[in-house]
Amino acid sequence: MNDWQLKYSGYDPGSEGLRETLCALGNGYIVSRAAAPNAVADDAHYPGTYLAGGYDRLTSEIADHRIENEDLVNIPNWLPLTIRAEGGDWLRPDDVGYLDYRQELDLRSNVLTRCLRFRDGEGRVTRWDERRIVSMHDPHLAALSVTLTPENWSGALTVRSGIDGSVINWGVARYRDLDGRHLETLDASREDGNLLALRSRFVQARREVALAARTSVAVDGGHIPAARTETLADMARDEFDVDAHEGRSVRIEKIAAYFDSGDNAISEPLLEAMNHVRHARDFRALEEEHVQAWSHLWEQFDIRLENAKDDAQLKLRLHVLHLLQTTSIHSVDMDVGVPPRGWHGEAYRGHIMWDELFIFPYLTLRMPVLTRAVLRYRYRRLDEARRAAREAGLKGAMFPWQSGSNGREESQRIHLNPKSGRWIPDNSWRQRHIGSAIAYNVWKYVQATDDRDFLRDYGAELFCEVARFWASMAQERDDGRYGICGVMGPDEFHTAYPGADPSMDGGLDNNAYTNIMASWVLSRVGDVLEQIPEDERRRLCERLRLGPEELAHWDEVSRKLFIPFHEDGMISQFEGYEKLKEFDWDSYGAKHDNLQRLDRILEAEDDDPNNYKVSKQADVLMIFYLFSREEIEQIFERLGYKFTPDMIFRNVQYYMHRTSHGSTLSWVAHAWVLARADRQRSWELAQKALNADLADVQGGTTPEGIHLGAMAGTVDLMQRCYTGIELRGNTLIFNPRLPDEVGRLKSTVRFRRQILDFEITQDELTISSRSMTAHPVNIAYRGQVREVSPGQTFSFRLVPEIKPDRLQREREQERVRSAGGRHA
Ligand code: BGC
């Protein structure tokens, strides 16, 4: 492998699902899995194509429940392309013997190639050279080129190319008991100009998706017309008869276009799809435009590591690629969020969750318009969140843990534990901390961009309504503090107290992460409002009926929220956590290969993770992931709790040893919080996150979709964590500390309109601001602050990191000095 190529050799049906996900192609409008064009959905293959935000709801009867699920719909398949040599069957991937099998995703150009040589049952050897793109230049277009060469035979060859609307949602085995028939075909036809056309509709959402395709088959430059056309109930296809000769190549090109009724600037989807295909140029021209679009993207998004170990460079690029395939300039005008599992499969049904927290920072510092667009997805669902709060007897906006089409709560209420075969209650909807993630994202976006218009028009309203929600959730306790009860933190293993029936009496009280985030949101309202001009602020407050009394109450709650602590001063994940039993990691480790999904293991044994001090992922530690030490000090001070810097390391140690990393996000968060104190361990955990999808470490989840939070999180580890980037007002702070495994890091960020190229080695930081028109910003490194205007370049010599123990000694000496200087 080089740093730009993901390569596979050999055919392995057992790895097809994984390769289909990792080599999936997309452009923010659609994502199409890298299934072989001649594959149909079965246990090894799953050709799926998804439209960003293309959801539909269906009701299923399961375990005595009627449950309605909103799914990301598998839309009609544009790929079908197969061949039949004289006297043989239609070729399927598993019907031949492979002499050579190479599949490669070129990350720089985002072109997928498959080069195969196979022998059929009659001993005929054929070579199949395929190139495939989903255009980043024109988001509606996908194109395939296959060159077939009979190596040792001549005879009749038939090429069949079609489009298939009979697909269903079948990609996640756990969901197969649920209804997955989301599509109905309105019509399948063949139109002038060799076009195959399909009009389908989502059964419940009534969204129409149109697919049109044209196929050309040529030998020695001479085009062969279709010999037969079939239009069936759900598909349309052409067949081409070719007189094949040994050594003479047959060139096949298929160009397809998708449109849907939600698109902008269209009349009717099928009309547009057909026009698009009619006017589309040939594969080579489409590929050229596509490659250029990607080269422009890499100029803005690449993070270059020099002398990096563990293939880190390649893995990072793969992660960036999938991020940009999920959300791109083409999705900016669409009403979509960023799905944690990409639009690459059916896991989590394409729902939008809190993973934005891990995804946005990378986008914001490069193409902030993407973050802005996704924040507007939340804004458009603000009314639904207000309604949800009202129905729960609360105020403000209660955002759903899982969000899909209209912002209703889409979390499932029961889910299947594949280990026990039981359908069990799912309480993940109690993760009310999602609202704080949205508010935090608004704040961070505005910090990075200074986009006050966004704040005025959307952000401040979102922020205030989340704050209002927390103030109404927080109830005064006997000790004069406020508590937030009946919630779950990010650790999804803890849904209720031991012995409680989670569906009746679920949730936990005073999850530290939830309360700290709530306090932070409530405390920031003043700053948010202050950044809006006075008359606009007044209008906003009038519209929200937000007066001084309510603001004063928010301020009070922000100062009096309760944070639980263990007796020894450790932050308790939630009230009562300390009383839970310790978990016997050793004996479980001896019994099971993988403990990541301890929840499933324990449930299958009629036990319950609620009984133990075990976490699926970072919960308390998320605080240290999201805030700097100074910010945490401020939060604690405001809340009237004592904070000492050693608390960070102690809490990290405590919780890290009780975490199974059942979510890929967990490795990112832990790598982050250890970046300074234990660089070796931090890099190891970063590697785990970098490998999570590539090696499918969860054993089967990646074929169901990428883990975009972890993918973006790893890139952001390089971008912000190891560089020590922090944003404070008009100042961009650097405090680099590269892992030993990285020699040099080069990248580019946008900060308040300036474009800053930076380069970091183990001992130097160099920054150049590109020439353009923009206001000066400040760049700081360890107390040295420089005002920077476009066009300037400068460097900082990096001072070696002070080891924590030395730091401690120095603090001690400092205390002694200021207390009278006895030992000074
Ligand atoms: C994690 C959640 C996350 C979701 C999607 C779950 O396993 O527990 O925190 O939002 O995956 O990535």
PDB file of C-alpha atoms and ligand atoms in Angstrom, residues 340-341 348 353-355 401 431 433 490-492 597 616-617 662-665 698 707-709, ligand 1:
ATOM      1  CA  PRO A 340     -22.573   8.491  12.376  1.00  0.00           C
ATOM      2  CA  ARG A 341     -22.450   5.484  10.074  1.00  0.00           C
ATOM      3  CA  TYR A 348     -28.423   2.907  12.852  1.00  0.00           C
ATOM      4  CA  MET A 353     -26.899  11.370  16.632  1.00  0.00           C
ATOM      5  CA  TRP A 354     -24.366  13.224  18.758  1.00  0.00           C
ATOM      6  CA  ASP A 355     -21.365  12.131  16.697  1.00  0.00           C
ATOM      7  CA  TRP A 401     -31.206  11.141  20.572  1.00  0.00           C
ATOM      8  CA  GLN A 431     -29.469  10.595  26.315  1.00  0.00           C
ATOM      9  CA  HIS A 433     -27.052  15.321  26.476  1.00  0.00           C
ATOM     10  CA  PRO A 490     -22.928   8.699  26.734  1.00  0.00           C
ATOM     11  CA  ASP A 491     -22.150   5.340  28.347  1.00  0.00           C
ATOM     12  CA  GLU A 492     -25.009   3.288  26.972  1.00  0.00           C
ATOM     13  CA  ARG A 597     -20.116  -5.400  23.788  1.00  0.00           C
ATOM     14  CA  LYS A 616     -19.192   1.269  26.988  1.00  0.00           C
ATOM     15  CA  GLN A 617     -17.297   4.482  26.265  1.00  0.00           C
ATOM     16  CA  GLY A 662     -17.815  -0.790  22.957  1.00  0.00           C
ATOM     17  CA  SER A 663     -18.104   2.292  20.770  1.00  0.00           C
ATOM     18  CA  THR A 664     -15.351   3.304  18.366  1.00  0.00           C
ATOM     19  CA  LEU A 665     -15.782   6.863  19.666  1.00  0.00           C
ATOM     20  CA  GLN A 698     -15.948  -4.863  16.133  1.00  0.00           C
ATOM     21  CA  HIS A 707     -18.011   4.738  11.879  1.00  0.00           C
ATOM     22  CA  LEU A 708     -17.841   8.335  10.844  1.00  0.00           C
ATOM     23  CA  GLY A 709     -17.502   9.793  14.343  1.00  0.00           C
TER      24      GLY A 709
HETATM   25  C1  BGC B   1     -22.432   4.915  20.696  1.00  0.00           C
HETATM   26  C2  BGC B   1     -23.041   6.280  20.532  1.00  0.00           C
HETATM   27  C3  BGC B   1     -22.897   6.736  19.100  1.00  0.00           C
HETATM   28  C4  BGC B   1     -23.430   5.683  18.150  1.00  0.00           C
HETATM   29  C5  BGC B   1     -23.183   6.044  16.719  1.00  0.00           C
HETATM   30  C6  BGC B   1     -23.031   3.964  19.695  1.00  0.00           C
HETATM   31  O1  BGC B   1     -22.401   2.719  19.790  1.00  0.00           O
HETATM   32  O2  BGC B   1     -22.661   4.421  21.986  1.00  0.00           O
HETATM   33  O3  BGC B   1     -22.413   7.196  21.386  1.00  0.00           O
HETATM   34  O4  BGC B   1     -23.589   7.922  18.907  1.00  0.00           O
HETATM   35  O5  BGC B   1     -22.817   4.450  18.392  1.00  0.00           O
HETATM   36  O6  BGC B   1     -21.833   6.188  16.488  1.00  0.00           O
END
